[in-house]
Coordinates of C-alpha atoms in Angstrom, one line a residue:
Chain A
M1 CA 4.1 128.2 -36.8
A2 CA 5.1 131.9 -36.7
A3 CA 5.7 133.9 -39.8
V4 CA 9.3 134.4 -40.5
T5 CA 9.4 136.9 -43.3
S6 CA 9.0 140.5 -42.3
P7 CA 7.2 142.9 -44.7
L8 CA 10.5 144.5 -45.6
R9 CA 12.1 141.2 -46.6
A10 CA 9.0 140.2 -48.6
C11 CA 9.0 143.5 -50.5
R12 CA 12.7 143.4 -51.2
G13 CA 12.4 139.8 -52.3
L14 CA 9.6 140.6 -54.7
L15 CA 11.4 143.5 -56.2
K16 CA 14.5 141.4 -56.6
E17 CA 12.5 138.6 -58.3
L18 CA 11.0 141.1 -60.7
R19 CA 14.4 142.5 -61.5
I20 CA 15.8 139.1 -62.2
A21 CA 12.8 138.1 -64.4
K22 CA 12.5 141.3 -66.4
G23 CA 15.9 142.8 -66.7
S24 CA 16.8 146.4 -66.9
G25 CA 13.3 147.8 -67.5
Y26 CA 11.8 146.3 -64.4
R27 CA 10.9 149.6 -62.8
N28 CA 8.5 150.4 -65.5
T29 CA 6.4 147.2 -65.3
L30 CA 2.9 147.1 -63.9
A31 CA 3.9 144.5 -61.3
Y32 CA 6.7 146.7 -59.8
K33 CA 4.3 149.7 -59.4
H34 CA 1.6 147.5 -58.0
V35 CA 3.8 145.9 -55.5
L36 CA 5.2 149.2 -54.2
E37 CA 1.7 150.7 -54.1
Q38 CA 0.4 147.7 -52.0
F39 CA 3.2 147.9 -49.6
R40 CA 2.9 151.6 -49.1
R41 CA -0.8 151.3 -48.6
N42 CA -0.5 148.6 -46.0
Q43 CA 2.4 150.2 -44.3
V44 CA 1.8 149.8 -40.5
T45 CA 4.4 149.5 -37.8
E46 CA 5.4 146.0 -37.4
R47 CA 4.1 145.6 -33.9
S48 CA 0.5 146.1 -34.7
A49 CA -1.1 142.9 -35.9
D50 CA -3.7 144.2 -38.2
H51 CA -6.0 141.8 -39.8
D52 CA -5.6 143.4 -43.2
T53 CA -1.8 143.7 -43.0
D54 CA -1.7 139.9 -42.1
H55 CA -3.7 139.2 -45.3
A56 CA -1.5 141.5 -47.3
L57 CA 1.7 140.0 -46.0
H58 CA 0.5 136.5 -46.7
A59 CA -0.4 137.5 -50.2
A60 CA 3.0 139.1 -50.7
R61 CA 4.8 136.0 -49.4
T62 CA 2.7 133.7 -51.6
Y63 CA 3.5 135.8 -54.7
L64 CA 7.2 135.8 -53.8
C65 CA 7.1 132.0 -53.4
L66 CA 5.4 131.8 -56.8
L67 CA 8.1 133.9 -58.6
T68 CA 11.0 132.2 -56.8
S69 CA 9.8 128.7 -57.3
T70 CA 9.0 129.1 -61.0
R71 CA 12.4 130.6 -61.6
L72 CA 14.2 127.8 -59.8
H73 CA 12.1 125.1 -61.3
L74 CA 12.8 126.5 -64.8
R75 CA 16.5 126.7 -64.0
L76 CA 16.5 123.0 -62.9
H77 CA 14.5 122.1 -65.9
E78 CA 16.9 123.7 -68.3
R79 CA 19.8 122.2 -66.5
Y80 CA 18.7 118.6 -66.2
H81 CA 15.6 117.9 -68.3
A82 CA 15.7 120.0 -71.4
R83 CA 18.5 118.6 -73.5
G84 CA 17.4 115.1 -74.5
E85 CA 19.8 112.2 -74.7
R86 CA 23.4 112.3 -75.8
T87 CA 24.3 110.6 -79.0
P88 CA 26.4 107.5 -78.9
E89 CA 29.4 109.5 -80.1
Q90 CA 29.1 111.9 -77.2
V91 CA 28.6 109.1 -74.7
A92 CA 31.8 107.4 -75.9
G93 CA 33.5 110.8 -75.7
L94 CA 32.6 111.1 -72.0
V95 CA 35.2 108.5 -71.2
G96 CA 37.6 109.3 -73.8
L97 CA 36.7 106.7 -76.4
R98 CA 35.7 106.9 -80.0
L99 CA 33.2 104.8 -81.8
P100 CA 34.8 102.4 -84.3
T101 CA 34.4 103.3 -87.9
Q102 CA 33.7 100.6 -90.4
P103 CA 34.6 101.9 -93.9
G104 CA 32.4 99.5 -95.7
G105 CA 29.3 100.2 -93.6
K106 CA 27.8 97.8 -91.1
G107 CA 26.7 94.5 -92.4
W108 CA 23.0 95.2 -92.2
E109 CA 23.0 98.8 -93.6
T110 CA 22.3 99.1 -97.3
Chain B
M1 CA 13.2 119.9 -33.9
M2 CA 13.7 117.5 -36.7
L3 CA 11.8 119.8 -39.0
R4 CA 14.2 122.7 -38.3
N5 CA 17.1 120.4 -39.3
I6 CA 15.3 119.6 -42.6
C7 CA 14.8 123.3 -43.3
R8 CA 18.4 124.1 -42.5
Y9 CA 19.5 121.2 -44.8
H10 CA 17.5 122.6 -47.6
R11 CA 18.9 126.1 -47.1
Q12 CA 22.4 124.9 -47.2
F13 CA 22.3 122.5 -50.1
G14 CA 19.2 123.6 -51.9
E15 CA 20.8 125.9 -54.4
G16 CA 24.3 124.4 -54.5
I17 CA 25.6 122.5 -57.4
W18 CA 26.5 118.9 -56.6
P19 CA 30.0 117.9 -57.6
F20 CA 28.7 115.2 -59.8
S21 CA 26.5 117.2 -62.1
F22 CA 27.9 117.1 -65.6
P23 CA 29.5 120.3 -66.9
Q24 CA 26.6 121.6 -69.0
R25 CA 28.2 125.0 -69.3
Q26 CA 31.2 123.6 -71.2
H27 CA 29.0 121.7 -73.6
V28 CA 28.9 123.5 -77.0
P29 CA 25.4 123.0 -78.5
S30 CA 25.7 121.1 -81.7
L31 CA 23.1 120.8 -84.4
S32 CA 21.9 117.5 -82.9
T33 CA 21.2 119.2 -79.6
H34 CA 19.1 121.8 -81.3
L35 CA 17.1 119.1 -83.1
Q36 CA 16.6 117.3 -79.8
K37 CA 15.5 120.5 -78.1
A38 CA 13.0 121.1 -80.9
R39 CA 11.6 117.7 -80.6
Y40 CA 10.8 118.3 -76.9
A41 CA 9.0 121.5 -77.5
S42 CA 5.6 121.0 -79.0
A43 CA 3.1 123.7 -79.9
T44 CA 1.3 123.2 -76.6
T45 CA 4.3 123.5 -74.4
E46 CA 6.4 126.1 -76.1
R47 CA 6.1 128.8 -78.8
K48 CA 8.1 131.6 -80.1
K49 CA 7.5 134.9 -78.5
F50 CA 5.4 137.0 -80.9
Y51 CA 4.9 140.2 -79.0
E52 CA 7.0 143.0 -77.4
N53 CA 4.8 144.7 -74.8
V54 CA 2.2 143.4 -72.4
S55 CA -0.4 145.6 -70.8
I56 CA -3.8 145.4 -69.2
S57 CA -6.9 147.4 -70.0
P58 CA -10.3 147.6 -68.5
G59 CA -13.0 146.0 -70.5
E60 CA -16.7 145.5 -70.3
G61 CA -18.4 145.0 -66.9
G62 CA -15.5 146.1 -64.9
L63 CA -13.4 143.1 -66.1
Y64 CA -9.7 143.4 -67.1
E65 CA -8.2 142.2 -70.4
I66 CA -4.6 141.4 -71.3
N67 CA -3.0 143.0 -74.4
L68 CA 0.0 141.5 -76.2
D69 CA 1.1 144.4 -78.3
K70 CA -2.1 145.4 -80.1
R71 CA -3.8 142.0 -79.8
K72 CA -6.1 140.9 -77.0
L73 CA -5.2 137.7 -75.2
K74 CA -7.7 134.8 -75.8
T75 CA -8.1 131.5 -74.0
P76 CA -7.3 128.2 -75.8
G77 CA -11.1 127.8 -76.3
G78 CA -11.2 131.1 -78.2
K79 CA -12.9 133.2 -75.6
L80 CA -11.7 136.7 -74.7
F81 CA -9.4 136.4 -71.7
T82 CA -11.0 138.4 -68.8
V83 CA -10.4 138.5 -65.1
S84 CA -12.4 140.4 -62.5
N85 CA -9.5 141.3 -60.2
E86 CA -6.9 143.9 -61.2
A87 CA -4.1 142.3 -59.2
L88 CA -4.7 139.0 -60.8
A89 CA -4.6 140.7 -64.2
I90 CA -1.3 142.3 -63.4
A91 CA 0.1 139.0 -62.2
V92 CA -1.0 137.2 -65.4
A93 CA 0.4 140.1 -67.5
T94 CA 3.7 139.7 -65.7
E95 CA 3.8 136.0 -66.5
W96 CA 3.6 136.9 -70.2
D97 CA 5.9 139.8 -69.8
V98 CA 8.8 137.8 -68.3
Q99 CA 8.9 135.2 -71.1
K100 CA 12.0 135.4 -73.2
D101 CA 12.5 134.2 -76.8
T102 CA 10.3 131.2 -76.3
L103 CA 7.0 131.1 -74.4
K104 CA 7.1 128.4 -71.8
F105 CA 3.5 127.7 -71.0
Y106 CA 4.3 125.3 -68.3
T107 CA 5.7 128.1 -66.2
M108 CA 2.5 130.2 -66.6
H109 CA 0.4 128.7 -63.8
L110 CA -1.9 131.7 -63.2
T111 CA -2.7 131.9 -66.9
T112 CA -3.5 128.2 -67.0
L113 CA -5.8 128.5 -64.0
C114 CA -7.6 131.5 -65.6
N115 CA -8.0 129.6 -68.9
T116 CA -9.5 126.6 -67.0
A117 CA -12.0 128.7 -65.2
L118 CA -13.0 130.6 -68.3
D119 CA -13.2 127.7 -70.7
N120 CA -14.3 125.0 -68.2
P121 CA -13.4 122.3 -70.7
T122 CA -14.6 119.4 -68.6
Q123 CA -17.9 121.2 -67.8
R124 CA -17.5 121.1 -64.1
T125 CA -20.2 122.5 -61.9
K126 CA -19.9 124.0 -58.4
D127 CA -21.6 121.0 -56.9
Q128 CA -19.3 118.5 -58.6
M129 CA -16.3 120.3 -57.4
I130 CA -17.6 120.5 -53.8
S131 CA -18.4 116.8 -53.8
A132 CA -15.0 115.9 -55.2
A133 CA -13.3 118.0 -52.5
L134 CA -15.3 116.3 -49.8
K135 CA -14.5 112.9 -51.2
F136 CA -10.9 113.8 -51.1
L137 CA -11.1 114.3 -47.3
E138 CA -11.4 110.5 -47.0
T139 CA -8.0 110.1 -48.5
D140 CA -6.4 113.1 -47.0
T141 CA -2.7 112.9 -46.5
I142 CA -2.8 114.2 -42.9
C143 CA -5.1 111.5 -41.9
Y144 CA -2.9 108.6 -42.9
R145 CA -0.3 107.8 -40.3
V146 CA 2.4 105.2 -40.4
E147 CA 3.4 102.9 -37.6
E148 CA 7.0 102.6 -38.3
P149 CA 9.9 103.9 -38.6
P150 CA 9.6 105.7 -35.2
G151 CA 11.3 108.8 -36.5
L152 CA 8.6 109.3 -39.1
V153 CA 5.8 108.4 -36.6
E154 CA 7.1 111.1 -34.3
L155 CA 7.6 113.6 -37.1
Q156 CA 4.0 113.1 -38.3
R157 CA 2.7 113.5 -34.8
N158 CA 4.7 116.7 -34.2
E159 CA 4.0 118.3 -37.5
W160 CA 0.5 117.1 -38.6
D161 CA -1.3 117.0 -35.2
P162 CA -1.2 120.8 -34.7
V163 CA -2.7 121.3 -38.2
M164 CA -5.4 118.7 -37.4
N165 CA -6.2 120.4 -34.1
W166 CA -6.3 123.8 -35.8
I167 CA -8.8 122.7 -38.4
E168 CA -11.0 120.8 -36.0
Q169 CA -11.1 123.8 -33.8
R170 CA -11.6 126.4 -36.5
Y171 CA -14.5 124.6 -38.1
N172 CA -15.8 122.8 -35.0
V173 CA -15.6 119.4 -36.7
V174 CA -14.1 115.9 -36.0
I175 CA -11.8 114.4 -38.5
G176 CA -9.3 112.2 -36.7
S177 CA -6.4 110.2 -38.2
S178 CA -5.8 106.5 -38.7
T179 CA -3.0 104.0 -39.2
S180 CA -5.1 101.5 -41.1
I181 CA -5.3 101.3 -44.8
M182 CA -9.0 102.2 -44.8
G183 CA -8.4 105.6 -43.3
P184 CA -10.5 107.5 -40.9
Q185 CA -14.3 107.5 -40.8
I186 CA -15.4 111.0 -41.5
P187 CA -18.7 111.8 -39.8
E188 CA -21.5 113.3 -41.9
E189 CA -21.7 116.4 -39.8
T190 CA -18.1 117.2 -40.6
K191 CA -18.8 116.8 -44.3
E192 CA -21.9 119.0 -44.0
T193 CA -20.0 121.8 -42.3
F194 CA -17.4 121.8 -45.0
R195 CA -20.0 121.6 -47.7
Q196 CA -21.6 124.8 -46.3
H197 CA -18.3 126.5 -46.1
L198 CA -17.3 125.5 -49.7
N199 CA -20.6 126.7 -51.0
S200 CA -19.7 130.2 -50.1
Y201 CA -16.8 130.2 -52.6
N202 CA -17.5 131.2 -56.2
F203 CA -16.8 129.1 -59.2
W204 CA -13.4 130.6 -59.9
S205 CA -12.2 130.3 -56.3
L206 CA -13.4 126.7 -56.2
T207 CA -11.4 126.0 -59.4
G208 CA -8.4 127.3 -57.7
L209 CA -9.1 125.4 -54.5
E210 CA -9.6 122.1 -56.3
Y211 CA -6.2 122.7 -58.0
V212 CA -4.5 123.3 -54.6
I213 CA -6.1 120.2 -53.1
T214 CA -4.9 118.1 -56.0
Q215 CA -1.4 119.5 -55.7
L216 CA -1.1 119.1 -51.9
K217 CA -3.0 115.8 -51.8
S218 CA -4.8 117.1 -48.7
L219 CA -8.0 119.0 -48.0
V220 CA -6.8 119.9 -44.5
L221 CA -3.6 121.5 -45.7
S222 CA -5.3 123.3 -48.5
F223 CA -7.7 124.9 -46.0
G224 CA -4.8 125.7 -43.8
L225 CA -3.2 127.5 -46.7
I226 CA -6.3 129.3 -47.9
D227 CA -7.2 130.4 -44.4
R228 CA -3.7 131.8 -44.1
H229 CA -2.8 129.6 -41.2
L230 CA 0.1 128.2 -43.2
S231 CA 2.4 129.7 -45.7
V232 CA 3.0 128.0 -49.1
E233 CA 6.4 126.7 -48.0
Q234 CA 5.0 125.3 -44.8
A235 CA 2.0 123.6 -46.6
V236 CA 4.3 122.1 -49.2
L237 CA 6.7 120.8 -46.6
L238 CA 3.9 119.2 -44.6
S239 CA 2.5 117.7 -47.8
R240 CA 5.9 116.2 -48.6
L241 CA 6.7 115.2 -45.0
E242 CA 7.6 111.6 -45.7
E243 CA 9.7 112.5 -48.7
E244 CA 11.6 115.1 -46.6
Y245 CA 12.1 112.5 -44.0
Q246 CA 13.6 110.1 -46.5
I247 CA 15.7 112.8 -48.0
Q248 CA 17.2 113.5 -44.6
Q249 CA 17.9 109.8 -44.2
W250 CA 19.3 109.1 -47.7
G251 CA 20.3 112.3 -49.2
N252 CA 18.8 114.8 -51.7
V253 CA 18.9 114.3 -55.5
E254 CA 18.6 117.8 -57.0
W255 CA 17.2 116.9 -60.3
V256 CA 14.3 114.9 -58.8
H257 CA 13.7 116.2 -55.3
D258 CA 14.3 119.9 -55.8
Y259 CA 12.7 119.8 -59.2
D260 CA 9.5 118.4 -57.7
L261 CA 9.7 120.7 -54.7
Y262 CA 9.9 123.9 -56.7
E263 CA 7.2 122.7 -59.1
L264 CA 4.9 121.9 -56.3
R265 CA 5.6 125.2 -54.6
A266 CA 5.0 127.1 -57.8
R267 CA 1.7 125.4 -58.5
T268 CA 0.4 125.6 -54.9
A269 CA 1.4 129.3 -54.7
A270 CA -0.4 130.0 -58.0
G271 CA -3.5 128.2 -56.8
A272 CA -3.6 130.0 -53.5
M273 CA -3.1 133.4 -55.1
F274 CA -5.8 132.5 -57.6
V275 CA -8.3 131.6 -54.8
H276 CA -7.6 134.7 -52.8
L277 CA -7.7 137.1 -55.7
S278 CA -10.9 135.5 -57.2
S279 CA -12.7 135.9 -53.9
E280 CA -11.8 139.6 -53.5
S281 CA -13.9 141.5 -56.0
T282 CA -17.5 141.4 -55.2
A283 CA -20.3 142.5 -57.5
V284 CA -18.6 141.9 -60.8
K285 CA -17.9 138.3 -60.1
R286 CA -21.5 137.3 -60.5
K287 CA -21.3 138.1 -64.2
I288 CA -18.7 135.5 -64.8
L289 CA -20.1 132.7 -62.6
Q290 CA -20.8 129.6 -64.5
D291 CA -23.6 128.4 -62.3

């Protein structure tokens, strides 16, 4: 199974993830500087299959996968699993009904 | 060929919003929702963010510490949080740095792994971990083949056989696969070869490797990932092969399938990174070995 991501894509993906995660100050973070330094240090022409560059590229892709997956997982978690159940009033409201009110209270309530 | 279709399917629909998902964005949070949210966040899963800046600093013995504002990070067991590899320290610091108003510990996989290695709450030894890993080989996902439906049989053959061949060649062992419920018979020489190999890992790397094996449910795939033969996405896909097959047949349910997929990817990626970074630094490691 051949590697699909080129070093350029991996680098840009990493920087994009850091920007999404951190916000406007992402260029001052340790991670940003570390990523750029690593890519500059391992910069070889793409044709040479250096043992170390393969390791570095695999590490970069793994970190990119980590950042992307945690972000997407958290997004799905917030969207689907973080809000608990709806109250009976809300459930009724979904189909346009309202719960009946009983002014005297229900029979078994004190 | 089928696998390419699965990948294309994921790329097309993976991040789209199904028409049936309820309109969360129009839902105005009421008091009851806040209460419900509070109930789901216990002290062990979420906390308010109590710091502004995160940094790393070199500590004793060439180890790195994490600083949250002025305070040094500690493990849940009360020990000082130290790692031997600078890249790992930076990655952990980043995990803390990107947290917003609440700290979501379940997204901080690298921190969790470091805490486990530092505290060792279940008192695991290297030998225990190696034996557990070898035992897992007997129930390795790759070794269990189905007999029907034919589409899945072919998919398993096309996708799992190359990995099996790779590992058998790389380590000069015999593993084999089986369609029976008992699984394959792993020869003793195979286990011995793997035992020797696993012995060369230090305690931290073994902790990470054990984690990856537990996530992927396969020793073969974990080795493939750690030896950089597979990427994280590939390893996860192979681990979930039957699920992907069923998804292709019956459709994808975002809040289950994608949720599990991303969680598995995140955890596996964290484990792999942890193993690689823990085996990089040399002399300093010996000071934190728990042998």
